[in-house]
């Protein structure tokens, strides 16, 4: 069984020098996470990643990381909403 599904869509334009809005909905009890991206900000978000591994469900700190040398990521306006009342990204 696949633990994650990556779904890049033609509907998601990529503008490398503009901000994106990224939403992640994680459930540590179930070991699941889903991610959606909108670019430009304010446009309709597109779900791009679904992760499921019941063994991964742990509570702990949040961390961001870069995987590719030479990339420079910036983050702003980061918020965390514990126990959201909706289950869609």
Coordinates of N, CA and C in Angstrom, one line a residue:
X1 N 0.8 -1.2 0.0 CA 0.0 0.0 0.0 C 0.9 1.3 0.0
X2 N 0.5 2.2 -0.8 CA 1.3 3.5 -0.9 C 1.0 4.3 0.4
X3 N 2.0 4.9 1.0 CA 1.8 5.7 2.2 C 1.5 7.1 1.8
X4 N 1.9 7.5 0.6 CA 1.5 8.9 0.1 C 1.2 8.9 -1.3
X5 N 0.3 9.8 -1.7 CA 0.0 10.1 -3.1 C 0.3 11.5 -3.4
X6 N 1.1 11.7 -4.4 CA 1.4 13.1 -4.9 C 0.6 13.3 -6.1
X7 N -0.2 14.4 -6.1 CA -1.1 14.7 -7.2 C -0.8 16.1 -7.7
X8 N 0.1 16.3 -8.7 CA 0.3 17.6 -9.3 C -0.6 17.8 -10.4
X9 N -1.3 18.9 -10.5 CA -2.3 19.1 -11.4 C -1.9 20.2 -12.4
X10 N -2.4 20.1 -13.6 CA -2.2 21.2 -14.6 C -3.0 22.4 -14.2
X11 N -4.0 22.2 -13.3 CA -4.8 23.3 -12.9 C -4.1 24.2 -11.9
X12 N -2.9 23.8 -11.4 CA -2.2 24.6 -10.4 C -1.0 25.3 -11.1
X13 N -1.2 26.6 -11.4 CA -0.1 27.3 -12.1 C 1.1 27.5 -11.0
X14 N 2.3 27.5 -11.5 CA 3.4 27.7 -10.6 C 4.1 29.0 -11.1
X15 N 4.1 30.0 -10.1 CA 4.8 31.3 -10.3 C 6.0 31.3 -9.3
X16 N 7.2 31.0 -9.7 CA 8.3 30.7 -8.7 C 8.6 31.9 -7.9
X17 N 8.3 33.2 -8.3 CA 8.7 34.3 -7.5 C 7.5 34.9 -6.7
X18 N 6.4 34.2 -6.6 CA 5.2 34.7 -5.9 C 4.9 33.8 -4.7
X19 N 4.3 34.3 -3.7 CA 3.9 33.6 -2.5 C 2.8 32.6 -2.9
X20 N 2.8 31.5 -2.2 CA 1.8 30.4 -2.2 C 1.1 30.3 -0.9
X21 N -0.1 29.9 -0.9 CA -0.8 29.5 0.4 C -0.8 28.0 0.5
X22 N -0.3 27.5 1.6 CA -0.3 26.0 1.7 C -1.1 25.7 3.0
X23 N -2.0 24.7 2.9 CA -2.7 24.3 4.0 C -2.4 22.8 4.2
X24 N -2.2 22.4 5.4 CA -1.9 21.0 5.8 C -2.9 20.6 6.9
X25 N -3.6 19.5 6.6 CA -4.6 19.0 7.6 C -4.0 17.7 8.1
X26 N -3.6 17.6 9.3 CA -3.0 16.4 9.9 C -3.8 15.9 11.0
X27 N -3.8 14.5 11.1 CA -4.5 13.8 12.2 C -3.6 12.8 12.8
X28 N -3.0 13.2 13.9 CA -1.9 12.3 14.5 C -2.5 11.0 15.0
X29 N -3.8 11.0 15.4 CA -4.4 9.8 15.9 C -4.6 8.7 14.7
X30 N -4.8 9.2 13.5 CA -5.0 8.4 12.3 C -3.7 8.2 11.5
X31 N -2.7 9.0 11.8 CA -1.5 9.0 11.0 C -1.7 9.5 9.6
X32 N -2.5 10.5 9.4 CA -2.8 11.0 8.1 C -2.5 12.5 8.0
X33 N -2.2 12.9 6.7 CA -2.0 14.3 6.4 C -2.4 14.6 5.0
X34 N -3.0 15.7 4.7 CA -3.3 16.1 3.4 C -2.8 17.6 3.2
X35 N -2.4 17.9 2.0 CA -1.9 19.2 1.7 C -2.5 19.8 0.4
X36 N -2.9 21.1 0.5 CA -3.4 21.8 -0.7 C -2.6 23.1 -0.8
X37 N -2.5 23.5 -2.1 CA -1.7 24.7 -2.4 C -2.6 25.6 -3.3
X38 N -2.6 26.9 -3.0 CA -3.2 27.9 -3.9 C -2.1 28.9 -4.3
X39 N -2.1 29.2 -5.6 CA -1.2 30.2 -6.1 C -1.8 30.7 -7.4
X40 N -2.0 32.0 -7.5 CA -1.6 33.1 -6.5 C -2.6 32.9 -5.3
X41 N -2.2 33.5 -4.2 CA -2.9 33.5 -3.0 C -4.3 34.1 -3.3
X42 N -5.3 33.4 -2.8 CA -6.7 33.8 -3.0 C -7.4 33.0 -4.1
X43 N -6.6 32.2 -4.9 CA -7.2 31.4 -5.9 C -7.7 30.1 -5.3
X44 N -8.4 29.3 -6.0 CA -8.9 28.0 -5.6 C -7.7 27.1 -5.2
X45 N -7.7 26.5 -4.0 CA -6.6 25.6 -3.6 C -6.8 24.3 -4.3
X46 N -5.7 23.6 -4.6 CA -5.7 22.3 -5.2 C -5.0 21.3 -4.3
X47 N -5.6 20.2 -4.0 CA -5.0 19.2 -3.1 C -3.9 18.5 -3.9
X48 N -2.7 18.5 -3.3 CA -1.5 18.0 -4.0 C -0.9 16.8 -3.3
X49 N -1.2 16.5 -2.1 CA -0.6 15.4 -1.4 C -1.5 14.8 -0.4
X50 N -1.5 13.5 -0.3 CA -2.2 12.7 0.7 C -1.3 11.7 1.3
X51 N -1.2 11.7 2.6 CA -0.3 10.8 3.3 C -1.1 10.0 4.3
X52 N -0.7 8.6 4.4 CA -1.4 7.8 5.4 C -0.5 6.7 5.9
X53 N -0.2 6.7 7.1 CA 0.7 5.7 7.8 C 0.3 5.7 9.2
X54 N -0.6 4.7 9.6 CA -1.0 4.7 11.0 C 0.1 4.6 12.0
X55 N 1.3 4.1 11.7 CA 2.4 4.0 12.6 C 3.1 5.4 12.7
X56 N 2.8 6.3 11.9 CA 3.4 7.6 12.0 C 2.7 8.6 12.9
X57 N 1.6 8.2 13.4 CA 0.8 9.1 14.2 C 1.3 9.3 15.6
X58 N 2.0 10.4 15.7 CA 2.6 10.8 17.0 C 2.4 12.3 17.2
X59 N 2.3 12.8 18.4 CA 2.3 14.2 18.7 C 3.7 14.7 18.9
X60 N 4.0 15.9 18.5 CA 5.3 16.4 18.7 C 5.4 17.8 18.0
X61 N 6.7 18.2 17.9 CA 6.9 19.6 17.3 C 6.7 19.6 15.8
X62 N 6.5 20.8 15.3 CA 6.3 21.0 13.8 C 7.6 21.5 13.3
X63 N 8.0 21.0 12.1 CA 9.3 21.4 11.5 C 9.1 21.5 10.0
X64 N 9.8 22.5 9.4 CA 9.8 22.6 8.0 C 11.2 22.3 7.5
X65 N 11.4 21.7 6.3 CA 12.7 21.4 5.8 C 12.7 21.6 4.3
X66 N 13.9 21.9 3.8 CA 14.1 22.0 2.4 C 14.9 20.7 1.9
X67 N 14.5 20.2 0.8 CA 15.1 19.0 0.3 C 16.1 19.2 -0.9
X68 N 16.1 20.3 -1.5 CA 17.0 20.6 -2.6 C 18.0 21.7 -2.4
X69 N 19.2 21.3 -2.6 CA 20.3 22.3 -2.4 C 20.1 23.5 -3.4
X70 N 20.3 24.7 -2.9 CA 20.2 25.9 -3.8 C 18.8 26.5 -3.7
X71 N 17.8 25.9 -3.1 CA 16.5 26.5 -2.9 C 16.5 27.3 -1.7
X72 N 15.8 28.4 -1.7 CA 15.6 29.2 -0.5 C 14.1 29.4 -0.3
X73 N 13.7 28.8 0.8 CA 12.2 28.9 1.2 C 12.0 29.9 2.2
X74 N 10.9 30.6 2.1 CA 10.5 31.6 3.1 C 9.1 31.3 3.6
X75 N 8.9 31.6 4.9 CA 7.6 31.3 5.5 C 7.1 32.6 6.2
X76 N 5.8 32.9 6.1 CA 5.3 34.0 6.9 C 3.8 33.7 7.2
X77 N 3.3 34.4 8.2 CA 1.9 34.2 8.6 C 1.6 32.8 8.9
X78 N 2.4 32.1 9.6 CA 2.2 30.7 9.9 C 1.2 30.6 11.1
X79 N 0.2 29.8 10.9 CA -0.8 29.6 12.0 C -1.1 28.1 12.2
X80 N -1.4 27.8 13.4 CA -1.8 26.4 13.7 C -3.2 26.4 14.3
X81 N -4.0 25.6 13.8 CA -5.4 25.5 14.3 C -5.6 24.1 14.9
X82 N -5.5 23.9 16.2 CA -5.7 22.6 16.8 C -7.2 22.2 16.7
X83 N -7.4 20.9 16.3 CA -8.7 20.4 16.3 C -9.7 21.2 15.4
X84 N -9.4 21.4 14.1 CA -10.2 22.1 13.2 C -11.6 21.5 13.1
X85 N -12.6 22.3 13.0 CA -14.0 21.7 12.9 C -14.4 21.3 11.5
X86 N -13.5 21.4 10.6 CA -13.7 20.9 9.2 C -12.6 20.0 8.8
X87 N -12.9 19.0 8.0 CA -11.9 18.0 7.6 C -11.5 18.1 6.1
X88 N -11.6 19.4 5.6 CA -11.2 19.5 4.2 C -10.1 20.6 4.1
X89 N -9.2 20.4 3.1 CA -8.1 21.4 2.9 C -8.5 22.3 1.8

